[in-house]
N, CA, C and O atoms as a MOPAC input file, in Angstrom:
PM7 MOZYME 1SCF
protein

 N      0.69000 1    -1.07000 1    -0.21800 1
 C     -0.21300 1     0.02700 1     0.05800 1
 C      0.74100 1     1.10500 1    -0.15600 1
 O      1.80200 1     0.83600 1     0.40800 1
 N      0.76300 1     2.30400 1    -0.80100 1
 C      1.20000 1     3.29900 1    -0.85700 1
 C      0.10600 1     4.37800 1    -0.75300 1
 O     -1.08400 1     4.32700 1    -1.06500 1
 N      0.99100 1     5.55500 1    -0.12700 1
 C     -0.08000 1     6.76400 1     0.33800 1
 C      0.47000 1     7.91500 1    -0.18200 1
 O      1.62200 1     7.94400 1    -0.61500 1
 N     -0.24200 1     8.82900 1    -0.17200 1
 C      0.22600 1    10.46300 1    -0.73700 1
 C     -0.64300 1    11.09100 1    -0.07300 1
 O     -1.77400 1    10.62800 1     0.06900 1
 N     -0.19800 1    12.47300 1     0.54700 1
 C     -0.86000 1    13.40400 1     1.23700 1
 C     -0.93700 1    14.72200 1     0.69200 1
 O     -0.05900 1    15.21200 1    -0.01800 1
 N     -1.90300 1    15.24100 1     1.00200 1
 C     -1.92900 1    16.85500 1     0.47000 1
 C     -2.84700 1    17.35400 1     0.75600 1
 O     -3.74300 1    16.74800 1     1.34400 1
 N     -2.95400 1    19.08000 1     0.31600 1
 C     -3.92600 1    19.51300 1     0.90800 1
 C     -3.56200 1    20.63200 1     1.98100 1
 O     -4.16100 1    21.70300 1     2.06900 1
 N     -2.54600 1    20.25300 1     2.74600 1
 C     -2.13500 1    21.43300 1     3.48700 1
 C     -1.98300 1    22.78700 1     2.99600 1
 O     -2.10200 1    23.08300 1     1.80700 1
 N     -1.69100 1    23.69800 1     4.02800 1
 C     -1.61800 1    25.37100 1     3.75900 1
 C     -1.48600 1    26.09900 1     5.03600 1
 O     -1.27000 1    25.56500 1     6.12400 1
 N     -1.63400 1    27.37900 1     4.81300 1
 C     -2.32200 1    28.37400 1     5.99000 1
 C     -3.43400 1    28.86000 1     5.98200 1
 O     -3.93000 1    29.09100 1     4.87900 1
 N     -4.10800 1    29.14100 1     7.05400 1
 C     -5.34200 1    29.55100 1     7.04800 1
 C     -5.31500 1    30.11400 1     8.37100 1
 O     -4.53900 1    29.60300 1     9.17800 1
 N     -6.18600 1    31.28700 1     8.80300 1
 C     -6.40800 1    31.60400 1     9.81600 1
 C     -7.28400 1    30.73400 1    11.02300 1
 O     -8.05100 1    29.79800 1    10.80000 1
 N     -6.96300 1    31.28700 1    12.28300 1
 C     -7.73400 1    30.20100 1    13.48700 1
 C     -9.02000 1    30.40900 1    12.69300 1
 O     -9.12400 1    31.14300 1    11.71100 1
 N    -10.07300 1    29.60600 1    13.28900 1
 C    -11.43100 1    29.64600 1    12.73300 1
 C    -11.86000 1    29.00200 1    11.26700 1
 O    -13.02400 1    28.78000 1    10.93200 1
 N    -10.90100 1    28.79400 1    10.61000 1
 C    -11.15700 1    28.46300 1     9.06100 1
 C    -10.68700 1    26.95200 1     8.73000 1
 O    -10.04100 1    26.22200 1     9.48200 1
 N    -11.12000 1    26.67300 1     7.53600 1
 C    -11.05400 1    25.16700 1     7.37600 1
 C    -10.05700 1    24.95900 1     6.09700 1
 O     -9.60300 1    25.81400 1     5.33700 1
 N     -9.83300 1    23.29200 1     6.11200 1
 C     -9.01400 1    22.58500 1     4.86400 1
 C     -9.38800 1    21.43200 1     5.06200 1
 O     -9.93400 1    21.07900 1     6.10700 1
 N     -9.08900 1    20.49500 1     3.84800 1
 C     -9.56100 1    19.26400 1     3.70700 1
 C     -7.85600 1    18.91800 1     3.15400 1
 O     -7.06600 1    19.59900 1     2.50000 1
 N     -7.76300 1    17.65000 1     3.71400 1
 C     -6.61900 1    16.80700 1     3.64300 1
 C     -6.89400 1    15.73700 1     2.79600 1
 O     -7.81700 1    15.01500 1     3.17300 1
 N     -6.16200 1    15.34400 1     1.41300 1
 C     -6.80600 1    14.48400 1     1.18500 1
 C     -5.58800 1    13.55700 1     1.04500 1
 O     -4.51500 1    14.14900 1     0.92700 1
 N     -5.54300 1    11.82500 1     1.03400 1
 C     -4.36000 1    10.88900 1     0.93600 1
 C     -5.19800 1    10.25800 1     0.00100 1
 O     -6.38300 1     9.92800 1    -0.04000 1
 N     -4.03500 1    10.17900 1    -0.87500 1
 C     -4.47000 1     8.88200 1    -2.34700 1
 C     -3.73400 1     7.64400 1    -1.88400 1
 O     -2.60900 1     7.55200 1    -1.39500 1
 N     -4.65400 1     6.69300 1    -2.16000 1
 C     -4.10200 1     5.15200 1    -1.80600 1
 C     -3.79100 1     4.41200 1    -2.93300 1
 O     -4.72500 1     4.37800 1    -3.73500 1
 N     -2.67000 1     3.73000 1    -3.31100 1
 C     -2.66800 1     2.84400 1    -4.40400 1
 C     -2.23600 1     1.44600 1    -3.99000 1
 O     -2.07700 1     1.11800 1    -2.81400 1
 N     -2.10000 1     0.83800 1    -4.78100 1
 C     -1.76100 1    -0.75000 1    -4.13200 1
 C     -3.29300 1    -1.60400 1    -3.79600 1
 O     -4.43900 1    -1.17700 1    -3.93400 1
 N     -2.84500 1    -2.89000 1    -3.33400 1
 C     -3.64400 1    -3.67700 1    -3.06500 1
 C     -4.29200 1    -3.22900 1    -1.72900 1
 O     -3.49300 1    -2.95300 1    -0.83400 1
 N     -5.50900 1    -3.12300 1    -1.47600 1
 C     -6.30700 1    -2.83300 1    -0.22800 1
 C     -7.05900 1    -4.35600 1    -0.07800 1
 O     -7.65200 1    -5.09700 1    -0.86100 1
 N     -6.56800 1    -4.42800 1     1.90200 1
 C     -7.90300 1    -5.66900 1     1.86700 1
 C     -8.77700 1    -5.07400 1     2.97800 1
 O     -8.54800 1    -3.98400 1     3.50100 1
 N     -9.83000 1    -5.90700 1     3.30500 1
 C    -11.07000 1    -5.56100 1     4.33000 1
 C    -10.66300 1    -5.27300 1     5.71400 1
 O    -11.33500 1    -4.57200 1     6.47000 1
 N     -9.21700 1    -5.99400 1     6.12300 1
 C     -9.02400 1    -5.11200 1     7.43100 1
 C     -8.19300 1    -4.01600 1     7.08000 1
 O     -7.27300 1    -3.75700 1     7.85500 1
 N     -8.35000 1    -3.26900 1     5.98500 1
 C     -7.05000 1    -1.97800 1     6.19300 1
 C     -8.18800 1    -0.98500 1     7.11700 1
 O     -9.41800 1    -0.95400 1     7.09600 1
 N     -7.23300 1    -0.25700 1     7.86900 1
 C     -7.41200 1     0.92500 1     8.42700 1
 C     -6.58600 1     1.92700 1     8.26400 1
 O     -5.38600 1     1.81300 1     8.51300 1
 N     -7.27000 1     3.30700 1     7.71600 1
 C     -6.22100 1     4.31200 1     7.69300 1
 C     -6.36500 1     5.51200 1     8.43400 1
 O     -7.43500 1     6.04500 1     8.73100 1
 N     -5.43200 1     5.83400 1     8.66400 1
 C     -5.45000 1     7.22600 1     9.96000 1
 C     -4.33800 1     8.22400 1     9.58700 1
 O     -3.27400 1     8.15300 1     8.97100 1
 N     -5.00000 1     9.13400 1    10.18800 1
 C     -4.50700 1    10.35300 1    10.38900 1
 C     -3.38300 1    11.10200 1    11.32900 1
 O     -3.90000 1    11.67700 1    12.28800 1
 N     -2.12100 1    11.20000 1    11.26100 1
 C     -1.26800 1    11.44600 1    12.34600 1
 C     -1.27900 1    12.81200 1    12.29900 1
 O     -2.02000 1    13.37900 1    11.49700 1
 N     -0.19800 1    13.74700 1    13.42400 1
 C     -0.15500 1    14.97800 1    13.44600 1
 C      1.03300 1    14.80600 1    14.00400 1
 O      1.29500 1    13.79000 1    14.64800 1
 N      2.09500 1    16.02600 1    13.77300 1
 C      3.49800 1    16.07600 1    13.89500 1
 C      3.38800 1    17.65700 1    14.59300 1
 O      3.22300 1    18.46700 1    13.68100 1
 N      3.41500 1    18.07700 1    15.44200 1
 C      3.59300 1    19.58400 1    15.71300 1
 C      4.88900 1    19.90200 1    15.88800 1
 O      5.61100 1    19.02300 1    16.35900 1
 N      5.51000 1    21.28300 1    15.53900 1
 C      6.68900 1    21.33400 1    15.82200 1
 C      7.32400 1    20.92500 1    17.20800 1
 O      6.71800 1    21.16300 1    18.25300 1
 N      8.53400 1    20.31500 1    17.19600 1
 C      9.03000 1    20.05400 1    18.52300 1
 C      8.37000 1    18.97400 1    19.45600 1
 O      8.60000 1    18.76400 1    20.64700 1
 N      7.54100 1    18.37900 1    18.65800 1
 C      6.83300 1    17.14000 1    19.91300 1
 C      6.84700 1    16.00800 1    19.23400 1
 O      7.57900 1    15.86300 1    18.25500 1
 N      6.07700 1    15.11700 1    19.65500 1
 C      6.09900 1    13.51600 1    18.84600 1
 C      5.00600 1    13.66600 1    18.10400 1
 O      4.15100 1    14.52800 1    18.30800 1
 N      4.98100 1    12.66500 1    17.02900 1
 C      3.80300 1    12.27800 1    16.42800 1
 C      2.61800 1    11.68000 1    17.22400 1
 O      2.68200 1    10.73500 1    18.01000 1
 N      1.40400 1    12.48000 1    16.84300 1
 C      0.33300 1    11.85300 1    17.41500 1
 C     -1.12700 1    11.22200 1    16.49600 1
 O     -1.24000 1    11.32400 1    15.27400 1
 N     -1.96500 1    10.69100 1    17.24600 1
 C     -3.43300 1     9.96000 1    16.39500 1
 C     -3.90600 1    11.45200 1    16.42000 1
 O     -3.66600 1    12.37700 1    17.19600 1
 N     -4.70400 1    11.34400 1    15.22700 1
 C     -5.83900 1    12.32000 1    15.12400 1
 C     -7.04300 1    11.83700 1    14.49900 1
 O     -8.09000 1    12.45500 1    14.69000 1
 N     -7.02200 1    10.81100 1    13.77700 1
 C     -8.81500 1     9.97800 1    13.37900 1
 C     -8.14900 1     8.73800 1    12.24300 1
 O     -7.10000 1     8.53800 1    11.63100 1
 N     -9.26000 1     8.20300 1    12.39000 1
 C     -9.03100 1     6.66300 1    11.73100 1
 C    -10.04700 1     6.34400 1    11.25400 1
 O    -10.99700 1     6.91200 1    11.79300 1
 N    -10.42000 1     5.40100 1    10.13900 1
 C    -11.30800 1     5.31100 1     9.65800 1
 C    -10.96900 1     3.58200 1     9.04800 1
 O     -9.85900 1     3.18500 1     8.69500 1
 N    -12.35900 1     2.69400 1     9.05500 1
 C    -12.14900 1     1.43700 1     8.57800 1
 C    -12.00000 1     1.47300 1     7.01300 1
 O    -12.52400 1     2.41700 1     6.42200 1
 N    -11.45700 1     0.70300 1     6.44000 1
 C    -11.51800 1     1.02300 1     4.78000 1
 C    -12.96800 1     0.08900 1     4.10700 1
 O    -13.55000 1     0.43400 1     3.07900 1
 N    -13.32800 1    -1.05100 1     4.89500 1
 C    -14.59000 1    -1.70800 1     4.68600 1
 C    -15.75200 1    -1.15200 1     5.05900 1
 O    -16.78600 1    -1.11100 1     4.39200 1
 N    -15.52600 1    -0.62500 1     6.38100 1
 C    -17.38800 1    -0.59300 1     6.75200 1
 C    -17.38700 1     1.02400 1     6.80100 1
 O    -18.46100 1     1.62500 1     6.79300 1
 N    -15.79900 1     1.91300 1     6.86700 1
 C    -16.73700 1     3.34500 1     7.19800 1
 C    -16.22100 1     3.90600 1     8.41200 1
 O    -15.91500 1     5.09600 1     8.48200 1
 N    -16.08000 1     2.88100 1     9.64300 1
 C    -16.29000 1     3.39000 1    11.01700 1
 C    -14.90100 1     4.61000 1    10.99900 1
 O    -13.92100 1     4.87500 1    10.30400 1
 N    -15.48400 1     5.02900 1    12.07100 1
 C    -14.34900 1     6.29100 1    12.48200 1
 C    -14.26400 1     6.63600 1    13.75600 1
 O    -15.01400 1     6.35900 1    14.69100 1
 N    -13.37000 1     7.21200 1    13.72400 1
 C    -12.82700 1     7.24000 1    15.60000 1
 C    -11.81000 1     8.42700 1    15.80200 1
 O    -10.91800 1     8.66700 1    14.98800 1
 N    -11.97200 1     8.98700 1    16.69500 1
 C    -10.99200 1    10.39600 1    16.63400 1
 C    -10.12400 1    10.69000 1    18.17000 1
 O    -10.19900 1     9.94300 1    19.14600 1
 N     -9.65600 1    11.41600 1    18.12700 1
 C     -8.93100 1    11.81300 1    19.33700 1
 C     -9.50000 1    12.77500 1    19.67500 1
 O     -9.84200 1    13.59700 1    18.82500 1
 N     -9.78500 1    12.97200 1    21.07600 1
 C    -11.17900 1    14.03200 1    22.00600 1
 C    -10.84300 1    15.48300 1    21.47000 1
 O    -11.74400 1    16.26800 1    21.17200 1
 N     -9.70700 1    15.75100 1    21.37800 1
 C     -9.36000 1    17.48400 1    20.93200 1
 C     -9.56200 1    17.89100 1    19.54500 1
 O     -9.17900 1    18.95700 1    19.06200 1
 N    -10.38800 1    16.67100 1    18.75300 1
 C    -10.57700 1    17.21900 1    17.24000 1
 C    -11.88400 1    17.18300 1    17.23700 1
 O    -12.55600 1    18.04600 1    16.67200 1
 N    -12.52500 1    15.89500 1    18.04600 1
 C    -14.00100 1    15.74200 1    17.78400 1
 C    -14.70600 1    16.81800 1    17.99600 1
 O    -14.59900 1    17.77800 1    18.75900 1
 N    -15.81600 1    16.33400 1    16.78900 1
 C    -16.73300 1    17.64500 1    16.32600 1
 C    -16.50000 1    18.48200 1    15.48000 1
 O    -17.46900 1    18.87900 1    14.83200 1
 N    -14.92400 1    19.14500 1    15.12900 1
 C    -14.02900 1    19.89600 1    14.63400 1
 C    -13.95000 1    19.32500 1    12.84800 1
 O    -14.31700 1    19.80100 1    11.77400 1
 N    -13.21300 1    17.97600 1    13.32100 1
 C    -12.83200 1    17.05100 1    12.09000 1
 C    -13.36000 1    15.82400 1    11.84400 1
 O    -13.36000 1    14.94600 1    12.70600 1
 N    -14.02200 1    15.60200 1    10.24100 1
 C    -14.28000 1    14.71700 1     9.96700 1
 C    -13.30900 1    13.58600 1     8.96900 1
 O    -12.62300 1    13.96900 1     8.02000 1
 N    -13.39500 1    12.54300 1     9.29200 1
 C    -12.48000 1    11.74600 1     8.35400 1
 C    -13.67600 1    10.73400 1     7.52900 1
 O    -14.61600 1    10.20900 1     8.12500 1
 N    -13.40700 1    10.58700 1     5.99500 1
 C    -13.97900 1    10.10400 1     5.43800 1
 C    -13.30000 1     9.00600 1     4.27300 1
 O    -12.10200 1     8.85100 1     4.03400 1
 N    -14.34000 1     8.38400 1     3.70700 1
 C    -13.54100 1     7.91700 1     2.39700 1
 C    -14.15200 1     7.53800 1     1.11600 1
 O    -15.33700 1     7.80900 1     0.91900 1
 N    -13.42100 1     6.91300 1     0.19500 1
 C    -14.26600 1     7.66400 1    -0.96500 1
 C    -13.16900 1     5.78900 1    -1.79400 1
 O    -12.06700 1     5.75300 1    -2.34100 1
 N    -14.13400 1     4.64300 1    -1.49800 1
 C    -13.63900 1     3.90400 1    -2.10400 1
 C    -13.41300 1     3.48900 1    -3.74900 1
 O    -12.54800 1     2.72400 1    -4.17600 1
 N    -14.48400 1     4.24600 1    -4.57300 1
 C    -14.11100 1     4.31400 1    -5.98200 1
 C    -12.75700 1     5.01000 1    -6.25500 1
 O    -11.79300 1     4.55600 1    -6.87000 1
 N    -12.89600 1     6.16500 1    -5.68500 1
 C    -11.33700 1     6.84500 1    -6.19300 1
 C    -10.37300 1     6.65200 1    -4.83400 1
 O     -9.77300 1     7.60400 1    -4.33600 1
 N    -10.32100 1     5.56100 1    -4.41000 1
 C     -9.12600 1     4.86400 1    -3.48000 1
 C     -8.64800 1     6.38900 1    -2.59000 1
 O     -7.43600 1     6.60600 1    -2.61700 1
 N     -9.43400 1     7.32800 1    -1.89800 1
 C     -9.11700 1     8.50400 1    -1.27300 1
 C     -9.93300 1     8.44500 1     0.16300 1
 O    -11.08100 1     8.11200 1     0.45700 1
 N     -8.52700 1     9.04100 1     1.10200 1
 C     -9.24300 1     9.20700 1     2.44300 1
 C     -9.18000 1    10.70800 1     2.46100 1
 O     -8.44300 1    11.33800 1     1.70300 1
 N     -9.94500 1    11.24600 1     3.31700 1
 C    -10.17200 1    12.88600 1     3.38100 1
 C     -9.87400 1    13.12900 1     4.86500 1
 O    -10.00600 1    12.27300 1     5.74000 1
 N     -9.43100 1    14.47100 1     5.06900 1
 C     -9.64500 1    15.01400 1     6.65200 1
 C    -10.16700 1    15.82300 1     6.17100 1
 O     -9.87300 1    16.13200 1     5.01600 1
 N    -11.36600 1    16.62600 1     7.02600 1
 C    -12.17200 1    17.97400 1     6.57700 1
 C    -11.63100 1    18.36100 1     8.22500 1
 O    -12.03600 1    17.61800 1     9.11900 1
 N    -10.88300 1    19.31600 1     8.52400 1
 C    -11.07000 1    20.12600 1     9.18600 1
 C    -11.61500 1    21.38900 1     9.30100 1
 O    -11.33900 1    22.13600 1     8.36200 1
 N    -12.40300 1    21.91000 1    10.29600 1
 C    -13.06700 1    22.81900 1    10.33900 1
 C    -12.93600 1    23.33200 1    11.93100 1
 O    -12.72100 1    22.65200 1    12.93500 1
 N    -13.12800 1    24.66700 1    11.81000 1
 C    -12.88400 1    25.56200 1    13.30500 1
 C    -11.19700 1    25.25600 1    13.83900 1
 O    -10.65700 1    24.76100 1    14.82900 1
 N    -10.83000 1    25.78300 1    12.73300 1
 C     -9.01900 1    25.20300 1    13.24700 1
 C     -8.44700 1    25.96600 1    14.51400 1
 O     -9.29000 1    26.60200 1    15.14600 1
 N     -7.64600 1    25.98600 1    14.80200 1
 C     -7.28400 1    26.77900 1    16.09900 1
 C     -5.59300 1    26.49700 1    15.76400 1
 O     -5.22200 1    25.68100 1    14.92000 1
 N     -4.60400 1    27.39000 1    16.65000 1
 C     -3.56600 1    27.41000 1    16.34600 1
 C     -2.67500 1    26.30200 1    16.66400 1
 O     -1.65100 1    25.98400 1    16.06000 1
 N     -3.31300 1    25.62800 1    17.92400 1
 C     -2.65800 1    24.53800 1    18.38600 1
 C     -2.84200 1    23.24600 1    17.19200 1
 O     -2.12200 1    22.25100 1    17.27300 1
 N     -3.76700 1    23.37200 1    16.21200 1
 C     -3.87800 1    22.44700 1    15.26300 1
 C     -2.23500 1    22.13800 1    14.23600 1
 O     -1.83600 1    21.07700 1    13.75400 1
 N     -1.67900 1    23.35300 1    14.19800 1
 C     -0.47600 1    23.60400 1    13.54500 1
 C      0.41900 1    22.02200 1    13.60200 1
 O      0.43300 1    21.40900 1    14.66900 1
 N      0.90900 1    21.63300 1    12.76100 1
 C      1.37400 1    20.59100 1    12.64700 1
 C      1.87500 1    20.09500 1    11.15500 1
 O      1.36300 1    20.60200 1    10.15600 1
 N      2.90000 1    19.08000 1    11.04400 1
 C      3.07700 1    18.40700 1     9.62400 1
 C      1.61800 1    16.83100 1     9.75200 1
 O      1.60300 1    15.93500 1    10.59600 1
 N      0.79000 1    17.01400 1     8.79300 1
 C      0.03900 1    15.87800 1     9.29500 1
 C      0.14100 1    14.66100 1     8.18200 1
 O     -0.05100 1    14.96200 1     7.00400 1
 N      0.42100 1    13.37400 1     8.51100 1
 C      0.65200 1    12.49200 1     7.72800 1
 C     -0.72600 1    10.92000 1     7.56000 1
 O     -1.08100 1    10.01500 1     8.31500 1
 N     -1.03700 1    11.28800 1     6.37000 1
 C     -1.59300 1     9.69200 1     6.47100 1
 C     -1.07700 1     8.58700 1     6.93300 1
 O      0.09100 1     8.62700 1     7.32200 1
 N     -1.90600 1     7.20100 1     7.00900 1
 C     -0.92600 1     5.80600 1     7.59700 1
 C     -2.00600 1     4.97100 1     7.47900 1
 O     -3.19500 1     5.06300 1     7.78500 1
 N     -1.10800 1     3.88200 1     6.80800 1
 C     -2.54100 1     2.47300 1     6.95900 1
 C     -1.60300 1     1.53600 1     7.57200 1
 O     -0.37500 1     1.45900 1     7.62100 1
 N     -2.77300 1     0.71300 1     8.11300 1
 C     -2.35300 1    -0.74100 1     8.65600 1
 C     -3.64800 1    -1.75300 1     8.56800 1
 O     -4.80700 1    -1.41600 1     8.81000 1
 N     -3.21900 1    -3.04000 1     8.17800 1
 C     -3.95600 1    -4.14400 1     7.92500 1
 C     -3.95300 1    -4.97300 1     9.18900 1
 O     -4.73000 1    -5.92600 1     9.24800 1
 N     -3.15800 1    -4.70400 1    10.20200 1
 C     -3.01900 1    -5.80400 1    11.04900 1
 C     -3.82900 1    -5.69300 1    12.71000 1
 O     -3.73800 1    -6.36800 1    13.73500 1
 N     -4.54500 1    -4.59600 1    12.35400 1
 C     -5.10700 1    -4.47600 1    14.05100 1
 C     -6.46700 1    -5.19500 1    13.81000 1
 O     -7.18200 1    -5.45000 1    12.84100 1
 N     -6.48400 1    -5.44900 1    15.47300 1
 C     -7.51100 1    -6.64900 1    15.70600 1
 C     -8.82100 1    -5.85700 1    15.70300 1
 O     -9.85000 1    -6.47000 1    15.41700 1
 N     -8.87600 1    -4.65300 1    15.97200 1
 C    -10.42200 1    -3.76300 1    15.79800 1
 C     -9.69200 1    -2.29600 1    15.71600 1
 O     -8.54100 1    -2.02100 1    16.05300 1
 N    -10.88600 1    -1.27300 1    15.06600 1
 C    -10.47800 1     0.00400 1    14.77300 1
 C     -9.49100 1     0.65000 1    15.63900 1
 O     -8.32800 1     0.79600 1    15.26200 1
 N     -9.92100 1     1.05800 1    16.82700 1
 C     -9.56800 1     1.65700 1    18.32800 1
 C     -8.04400 1     1.21100 1    18.85600 1
 O     -7.36000 1     1.82000 1    19.67800 1
 N     -7.66700 1    -0.16900 1    18.07100 1
 C     -6.37600 1    -0.97400 1    18.57800 1
 C     -5.33500 1    -0.09600 1    18.76100 1
 O     -5.43700 1     0.85900 1    17.99100 1
 N     -4.24500 1    -0.03600 1    19.57500 1
 C     -3.20500 1     0.32400 1    19.17800 1
 C     -3.09500 1     1.27100 1    18.30600 1
 O     -2.53300 1     0.96300 1    17.25500 1
 N     -3.65300 1     2.87300 1    18.49000 1
 C     -3.48500 1     3.80500 1    17.91400 1
 C     -1.95100 1     4.60600 1    18.01500 1
 O     -1.84800 1     5.65200 1    18.65500 1
 N     -0.86300 1     4.02800 1    17.35400 1
 C      0.29200 1     5.02400 1    17.94200 1
 C      0.92900 1     4.82800 1    16.12200 1
 O      0.60000 1     4.12500 1    15.16600 1
 N      1.85300 1     5.76100 1    16.34800 1
 C      2.68700 1     5.34200 1    15.15900 1
 C      2.75800 1     4.20900 1    14.37900 1
 O      2.21100 1     3.83500 1    13.34200 1
 N      3.87900 1     3.58900 1    15.43100 1
 C      4.13000 1     2.20600 1    15.37700 1
 C      3.60500 1     0.99100 1    15.03200 1
 O      4.24300 1    -0.00100 1    14.68000 1
 N      2.23000 1     1.12000 1    15.16300 1
 C      1.26600 1     0.26400 1    14.79300 1
 C      0.85700 1     0.36000 1    13.14000 1
 O      0.30900 1    -0.57400 1    12.55300 1
 N      1.07700 1     1.14600 1    12.74600 1
 C      0.76900 1     1.82200 1    11.13900 1
 C      1.73300 1     1.54100 1    10.63800 1
 O      2.73100 1     2.13200 1    11.05100 1
 N      1.93000 1     0.43700 1     9.43000 1
 C      3.43400 1    -0.22600 1     8.63500 1
 C      3.05000 1     0.61100 1     7.45400 1
 O      3.70300 1     0.05800 1     6.56900 1
 N      2.21800 1     1.87600 1     6.71400 1
 C      2.41800 1     2.26300 1     5.74000 1
 C      2.06400 1     3.60600 1     5.99900 1
 O      1.03900 1     3.96500 1     6.57800 1
 N      3.13300 1     4.48100 1     5.45700 1
 C      2.77500 1     6.30700 1     5.27400 1
 C      2.88000 1     6.66300 1     4.44500 1
 O      3.31300 1     5.91500 1     3.56800 1
 N      2.56500 1     8.05800 1     4.11400 1
 C      2.48900 1     8.85900 1     3.18700 1
 C      3.55200 1     9.99800 1     3.68900 1
 O      3.95300 1     9.98700 1     4.85300 1
 N      3.97500 1    10.96100 1     2.76500 1
 C      4.88000 1    11.94600 1     3.25800 1
 C      3.55200 1    12.76700 1     4.18100 1
 O      2.36300 1    12.51700 1     4.38300 1
 N      4.41000 1    13.75100 1     4.54200 1
 C      3.58600 1    14.83200 1     5.75800 1
 C      3.27800 1    16.12300 1     4.68700 1
 O      3.94700 1    16.57300 1     3.75700 1
 N      1.97000 1    16.50100 1     5.24200 1
 C      1.28700 1    17.92800 1     4.65400 1
 C      1.86700 1    19.23900 1     5.45600 1
 O      2.10000 1    18.69900 1     6.53700 1
 N      2.08200 1    20.00800 1     5.55200 1
 C      2.12400 1    21.15900 1     6.60900 1
 C      0.83900 1    21.55500 1     6.50900 1
 O      0.23200 1    21.57800 1     5.43900 1
 N      0.14700 1    22.02900 1     8.08600 1
 C     -0.93800 1    22.84800 1     8.53500 1
 C     -0.42700 1    23.74600 1     9.08000 1
 O      0.45200 1    23.49000 1     9.90400 1
 N     -0.71600 1    24.81800 1     8.87000 1
 C     -0.24900 1    26.32600 1     9.66100 1
 C     -1.63000 1    27.17400 1     9.98300 1
 O     -2.26700 1    27.69100 1     9.06600 1
 N     -2.01400 1    27.26800 1    11.28900 1
 C     -3.31100 1    27.89900 1    11.98600 1
 C     -2.67800 1    29.43900 1    12.31200 1
 O     -1.97500 1    29.38900 1    13.32100 1
 N     -2.73400 1    30.55500 1    11.82100 1
 C     -2.45000 1    31.44800 1    12.41400 1
 C     -3.58000 1    32.20100 1    13.21300 1
 O     -4.74700 1    32.17000 1    12.82500 1
 N     -3.25600 1    32.75800 1    14.14300 1
 C     -3.93900 1    33.51300 1    15.46100 1
 C     -4.40500 1    34.78300 1    14.94100 1
 O     -4.96800 1    35.58600 1    15.68600 1

């Protein structure tokens, strides 16, 4: 599985951005695709994840109600719609995929995801 993230940019606080993750290669029913972010000077952290087959979603508490993860199976795309952005959302955002999890919310840490796209920078100005 190969992934390519795009859609980052500079936005004012309160604004919106949509990140895209293009997926290529063979996908399986067990695939889950997640978004992680790495703020400046900090470790990479989980943001959201979606199951490829069923479309079920899970979010970190800090973005719940503001961010929405979705997928388009026909286009092999995963999106992260980010609304009501805050300066603390500033980070490099990465999409990642995993085919080994026993359930969607299992082990939501970077090391559990074996496939990664490159980062896309989101900067939220105050």
